[in-house]
């Protein structure tokens, strides 16, 4: 028998040396928890398991991980956890990754695994988070990120596991079933959308209900002073205000769904008892909602005012309560009068600000929306449209406020804070009208609004005033049938000469107008009359925007925007919801132009490869690696862009041409040491080459994604049922991987320049060109380019009639392939998760 070990009270004899190592995991897993094995045997088995974790068979790797999981939490064997983490990073098999996740102790690695490409792995990660991670051990950002990923993902099984973690673990175990306590753990003021999602799924699941006696009215306390009864209002925390907003909206939606169910086609024949049940359910929901809301509109207004008067700390709660206004009935004249007066106060309420050490006023919020908050502005607008629901009434009321606020601006007696306030209300008006015609005959006409307020504001010295003015100019331009000349000139001027914040806003405005009106309409507004033939160009006219004259209107808007990519002094560190940098906006804008190419037909298709080249280069640039929003936008674009070619074969051909046409320019732009690109040390050059190789493979994968869909459709079209109606696919080569290879090869070949001294290389290339021409015979453009190249090579060949011997050609190809494989292995990029 074996010896007694320090790990327990009973020991097994050493494993025989002849035992197959692959059976060791099962032996360990079958051991009882109180079984004893000598230390020497343990060490030998653990070492064996560490080797088996790297086995070529996934099943054995999984068993080895399970066996070692018994020691993963042992402080003496912390190297096992390190082995698990290292193995997880390079493990290709989803089942093995799942086993590793279930075997790890609580760590950051488990949290990161909620981003895994495999649904079972993500589900396992949420299971571990539910059982082994106390809620308090996670940061607020981690909690909200986990809930956002788990509840908003497309996988139903992951949604279910995340809901189980949220309900059984976080809500019931750590918060005692109190939803308010849970919301406090999520910092709903910062992560409002996550808080709303959590409330929504828990209400839908039935885990949260209104408790008896719970109502908003409990925040009103009546005190009698003399003969008058004064109502004191208890202020709500942010979590409580969010809770009541979502709860009231949920009850309202449930009541409306019951009513719609009664009125629906299936319920059209519902009579008697069933109809009475539906009516009773709707009545109960409405009664419950009426019992929660303040008893009168006056009480509701007083409740919101009390929170507004409490200062910036209660701004969030004020907005939540303001959104409850849509649930009241404003058909009563007195209710409308009280709320209309309150709305006038909201619209004329000055922007909140702080004063720094030097006495300068600094606005609180985004600086462009009413109240400094886009969501607050939306809430005010929704309440205003609810109260002033008659045709033209909303426009009349808000336009009157704009005219009132604009008087000091026209008289040049207002400071920049008042300018911003007036422009914020103007933006709210322009954002919520369907056309400029609805402003005709109101307190301030569209032409007066543009000439006396928006354009002068864009010329102000203060940067924040310029930003909000440019936003209003964009909204105004989107409402016009044809863009105004002065408006377009001002946006161009602000983009070219403005500070980075101003240029970013002008850039966003110009891109919105281009995608809405089209480039020709924008250019025509400033006097650039171009025929359709002029727009058939293959390159942008790049200009140095820093040297352009203010009155230079000879360059088109798209050329100016594209030239913004080439400006090298943009601030790449400024990115957020409100302050975006120009490269991010340009990347999003040109990606939108490619996605909407069907609607932007006036933009030459020959420019698509140029735009794609810039977007791919931007995605892999070292300078943009910290721009999270740009990276996310482009990754979504690259995912959806290939799908556009699935509609019809013409799109597939155009798409393949676009990618193949962009391939070489991307390589020229990214490869270090060539075409003016910076070189650097061996380490820097190697790193940049890796980026270039990643970009090359990435572009090929983009086309392969489209080709897979195309091939699937072609196979379906060749079935017996569809043969009679299937189109002619004789030239499917043009949209296949073979066609892509030929396109890229031709793009590379036509750029090559040969020295006359290299006669063998010239003869070899002549043979390749002939083969390429034969393969691409169906494409006239490619054949034309290859014919020109063949003629050029023939003129360099000293003996054009002689053919290169086959053995010499084979030797040249062999040497080239050896060099290629050596370089590829040296610079192969790591595996990148598609998530």
mmCIF file of N, CA and C in Angstrom, residues 351-401:
data_model
loop_
_atom_site.group_PDB
_atom_site.id
_atom_site.type_symbol
_atom_site.label_atom_id
_atom_site.label_comp_id
_atom_site.label_asym_id
_atom_site.label_seq_id
_atom_site.Cartn_x
_atom_site.Cartn_y
_atom_site.Cartn_z
ATOM 1 N N UNK A 351 -29.008 78.235 -19.477
ATOM 2 C CA UNK A 351 -28.129 77.078 -19.370
ATOM 3 C C UNK A 351 -27.356 77.129 -18.052
ATOM 4 N N UNK A 352 -27.191 75.967 -17.443
ATOM 5 C CA UNK A 352 -26.418 75.904 -16.204
ATOM 6 C C UNK A 352 -24.932 75.989 -16.532
ATOM 7 N N UNK A 353 -24.189 76.644 -15.651
ATOM 8 C CA UNK A 353 -22.764 76.828 -15.909
ATOM 9 C C UNK A 353 -21.996 76.897 -14.593
ATOM 10 N N UNK A 354 -20.709 76.778 -14.713
ATOM 11 C CA UNK A 354 -19.798 76.926 -13.584
ATOM 12 C C UNK A 354 -18.837 78.064 -13.888
ATOM 13 N N UNK A 355 -18.175 78.561 -12.856
ATOM 14 C CA UNK A 355 -17.186 79.619 -13.009
ATOM 15 C C UNK A 355 -15.834 79.094 -12.537
ATOM 16 N N UNK A 356 -14.821 79.156 -13.420
ATOM 17 C CA UNK A 356 -13.515 78.630 -13.052
ATOM 18 C C UNK A 356 -12.740 79.644 -12.214
ATOM 19 N N UNK A 357 -11.482 79.320 -11.913
ATOM 20 C CA UNK A 357 -10.664 80.165 -11.047
ATOM 21 C C UNK A 357 -10.416 81.543 -11.645
ATOM 22 N N UNK A 358 -10.440 81.630 -12.984
ATOM 23 C CA UNK A 358 -10.190 82.912 -13.645
ATOM 24 C C UNK A 358 -11.463 83.706 -13.893
ATOM 25 N N UNK A 359 -12.586 83.210 -13.404
ATOM 26 C CA UNK A 359 -13.841 83.921 -13.592
ATOM 27 C C UNK A 359 -14.531 83.642 -14.901
ATOM 28 N N UNK A 360 -14.063 82.658 -15.660
ATOM 29 C CA UNK A 360 -14.679 82.313 -16.946
ATOM 30 C C UNK A 360 -15.870 81.383 -16.732
ATOM 31 N N UNK A 361 -16.934 81.610 -17.485
ATOM 32 C CA UNK A 361 -18.112 80.756 -17.406
ATOM 33 C C UNK A 361 -17.923 79.519 -18.282
ATOM 34 N N UNK A 362 -18.220 78.361 -17.707
ATOM 35 C CA UNK A 362 -18.076 77.083 -18.418
ATOM 36 C C UNK A 362 -19.424 76.379 -18.376
ATOM 37 N N UNK A 363 -19.969 76.061 -19.548
ATOM 38 C CA UNK A 363 -21.274 75.416 -19.609
ATOM 39 C C UNK A 363 -21.206 73.994 -19.067
ATOM 40 N N UNK A 364 -22.308 73.567 -18.463
ATOM 41 C CA UNK A 364 -22.429 72.200 -17.967
ATOM 42 C C UNK A 364 -23.196 71.398 -19.010
ATOM 43 N N UNK A 365 -22.635 70.309 -19.463
ATOM 44 C CA UNK A 365 -23.310 69.472 -20.451
ATOM 45 C C UNK A 365 -22.633 69.503 -21.801
ATOM 46 N N UNK A 366 -23.364 69.129 -22.829
ATOM 47 C CA UNK A 366 -22.762 68.988 -24.161
ATOM 48 C C UNK A 366 -22.572 70.309 -24.893
ATOM 49 N N UNK A 367 -23.218 71.368 -24.433
ATOM 50 C CA UNK A 367 -23.006 72.676 -25.051
ATOM 51 C C UNK A 367 -23.788 72.923 -26.327
ATOM 52 N N UNK A 368 -24.600 71.982 -26.767
ATOM 53 C CA UNK A 368 -25.368 72.177 -28.007
ATOM 54 C C UNK A 368 -26.855 71.913 -27.820
ATOM 55 N N UNK A 369 -27.247 71.211 -26.757
ATOM 56 C CA UNK A 369 -28.651 70.857 -26.558
ATOM 57 C C UNK A 369 -29.258 71.700 -25.447
ATOM 58 N N UNK A 370 -30.578 71.813 -25.456
ATOM 59 C CA UNK A 370 -31.279 72.518 -24.398
ATOM 60 C C UNK A 370 -31.006 71.827 -23.065
ATOM 61 N N UNK A 371 -30.597 72.625 -22.078
ATOM 62 C CA UNK A 371 -30.271 72.049 -20.778
ATOM 63 C C UNK A 371 -28.931 71.341 -20.747
ATOM 64 N N UNK A 372 -28.182 71.410 -21.869
ATOM 65 C CA UNK A 372 -26.881 70.742 -21.916
ATOM 66 C C UNK A 372 -26.964 69.245 -22.013
ATOM 67 N N UNK A 373 -28.142 68.709 -22.313
ATOM 68 C CA UNK A 373 -28.345 67.262 -22.331
ATOM 69 C C UNK A 373 -29.298 66.921 -23.472
ATOM 70 N N UNK A 374 -28.858 66.085 -24.382
ATOM 71 C CA UNK A 374 -29.679 65.716 -25.541
ATOM 72 C C UNK A 374 -30.967 65.017 -25.108
ATOM 73 N N UNK A 375 -30.873 64.176 -24.084
ATOM 74 C CA UNK A 375 -32.057 63.459 -23.621
ATOM 75 C C UNK A 375 -33.036 64.407 -22.931
ATOM 76 N N UNK A 376 -32.507 65.420 -22.231
ATOM 77 C CA UNK A 376 -33.384 66.414 -21.616
ATOM 78 C C UNK A 376 -34.141 67.193 -22.695
ATOM 79 N N UNK A 377 -33.441 67.584 -23.734
ATOM 80 C CA UNK A 377 -34.079 68.307 -24.834
ATOM 81 C C UNK A 377 -35.180 67.452 -25.461
ATOM 82 N N UNK A 378 -34.937 66.160 -25.633
ATOM 83 C CA UNK A 378 -35.965 65.278 -26.189
ATOM 84 C C UNK A 378 -37.174 65.202 -25.270
ATOM 85 N N UNK A 379 -36.913 65.142 -23.953
ATOM 86 C CA UNK A 379 -38.019 65.063 -22.998
ATOM 87 C C UNK A 379 -38.873 66.322 -23.038
ATOM 88 N N UNK A 380 -38.240 67.492 -23.100
ATOM 89 C CA UNK A 380 -38.979 68.754 -23.191
ATOM 90 C C UNK A 380 -39.788 68.797 -24.481
ATOM 91 N N UNK A 381 -39.189 68.391 -25.585
ATOM 92 C CA UNK A 381 -39.879 68.408 -26.872
ATOM 93 C C UNK A 381 -41.092 67.468 -26.867
ATOM 94 N N UNK A 382 -40.932 66.267 -26.278
ATOM 95 C CA UNK A 382 -42.046 65.316 -26.239
ATOM 96 C C UNK A 382 -43.197 65.859 -25.407
ATOM 97 N N UNK A 383 -42.874 66.490 -24.261
ATOM 98 C CA UNK A 383 -43.933 67.055 -23.438
ATOM 99 C C UNK A 383 -44.609 68.221 -24.162
ATOM 100 N N UNK A 384 -43.823 69.055 -24.850
ATOM 101 C CA UNK A 384 -44.385 70.191 -25.573
ATOM 102 C C UNK A 384 -45.316 69.720 -26.692
ATOM 103 N N UNK A 385 -44.916 68.682 -27.420
ATOM 104 C CA UNK A 385 -45.773 68.173 -28.499
ATOM 105 C C UNK A 385 -47.029 67.503 -27.953
ATOM 106 N N UNK A 386 -46.920 66.958 -26.734
ATOM 107 C CA UNK A 386 -48.094 66.339 -26.103
ATOM 108 C C UNK A 386 -49.093 67.402 -25.661
ATOM 109 N N UNK A 387 -48.594 68.505 -25.086
ATOM 110 C CA UNK A 387 -49.471 69.570 -24.600
ATOM 111 C C UNK A 387 -50.030 70.388 -25.764
ATOM 112 N N UNK A 388 -49.154 70.742 -26.708
ATOM 113 C CA UNK A 388 -49.565 71.549 -27.865
ATOM 114 C C UNK A 388 -49.717 70.631 -29.077
ATOM 115 N N UNK A 389 -50.760 69.811 -29.036
ATOM 116 C CA UNK A 389 -50.931 68.762 -30.040
ATOM 117 C C UNK A 389 -51.664 69.222 -31.285
ATOM 118 N N UNK A 390 -52.280 70.387 -31.252
ATOM 119 C CA UNK A 390 -53.006 70.867 -32.436
ATOM 120 C C UNK A 390 -52.032 71.181 -33.565
ATOM 121 N N UNK A 391 -52.519 71.118 -34.799
ATOM 122 C CA UNK A 391 -51.674 71.360 -35.975
ATOM 123 C C UNK A 391 -51.066 72.763 -35.924
ATOM 124 N N UNK A 392 -49.750 72.826 -35.977
ATOM 125 C CA UNK A 392 -49.047 74.103 -36.007
ATOM 126 C C UNK A 392 -48.858 74.760 -34.653
ATOM 127 N N UNK A 393 -49.480 74.217 -33.603
ATOM 128 C CA UNK A 393 -49.396 74.859 -32.288
ATOM 129 C C UNK A 393 -48.005 74.738 -31.687
ATOM 130 N N UNK A 394 -47.393 73.556 -31.803
ATOM 131 C CA UNK A 394 -46.035 73.357 -31.271
ATOM 132 C C UNK A 394 -45.063 74.331 -31.931
ATOM 133 N N UNK A 395 -45.118 74.433 -33.266
ATOM 134 C CA UNK A 395 -44.231 75.333 -33.982
ATOM 135 C C UNK A 395 -44.450 76.785 -33.562
ATOM 136 N N UNK A 396 -45.701 77.165 -33.356
ATOM 137 C CA UNK A 396 -46.003 78.539 -32.980
ATOM 138 C C UNK A 396 -45.436 78.872 -31.604
ATOM 139 N N UNK A 397 -45.611 77.969 -30.644
ATOM 140 C CA UNK A 397 -45.164 78.229 -29.268
ATOM 141 C C UNK A 397 -43.649 78.317 -29.204
ATOM 142 N N UNK A 398 -42.945 77.342 -29.801
ATOM 143 C CA UNK A 398 -41.479 77.324 -29.710
ATOM 144 C C UNK A 398 -40.872 78.452 -30.539
ATOM 145 N N UNK A 399 -41.448 78.759 -31.706
ATOM 146 C CA UNK A 399 -40.935 79.854 -32.536
ATOM 147 C C UNK A 399 -41.067 81.186 -31.800
ATOM 148 N N UNK A 400 -42.136 81.341 -31.007
ATOM 149 C CA UNK A 400 -42.297 82.562 -30.216
ATOM 150 C C UNK A 400 -41.182 82.700 -29.188
ATOM 151 N N UNK A 401 -40.822 81.594 -28.552
ATOM 152 C CA UNK A 401 -39.724 81.617 -27.587
ATOM 153 C C UNK A 401 -38.400 81.936 -28.278
#
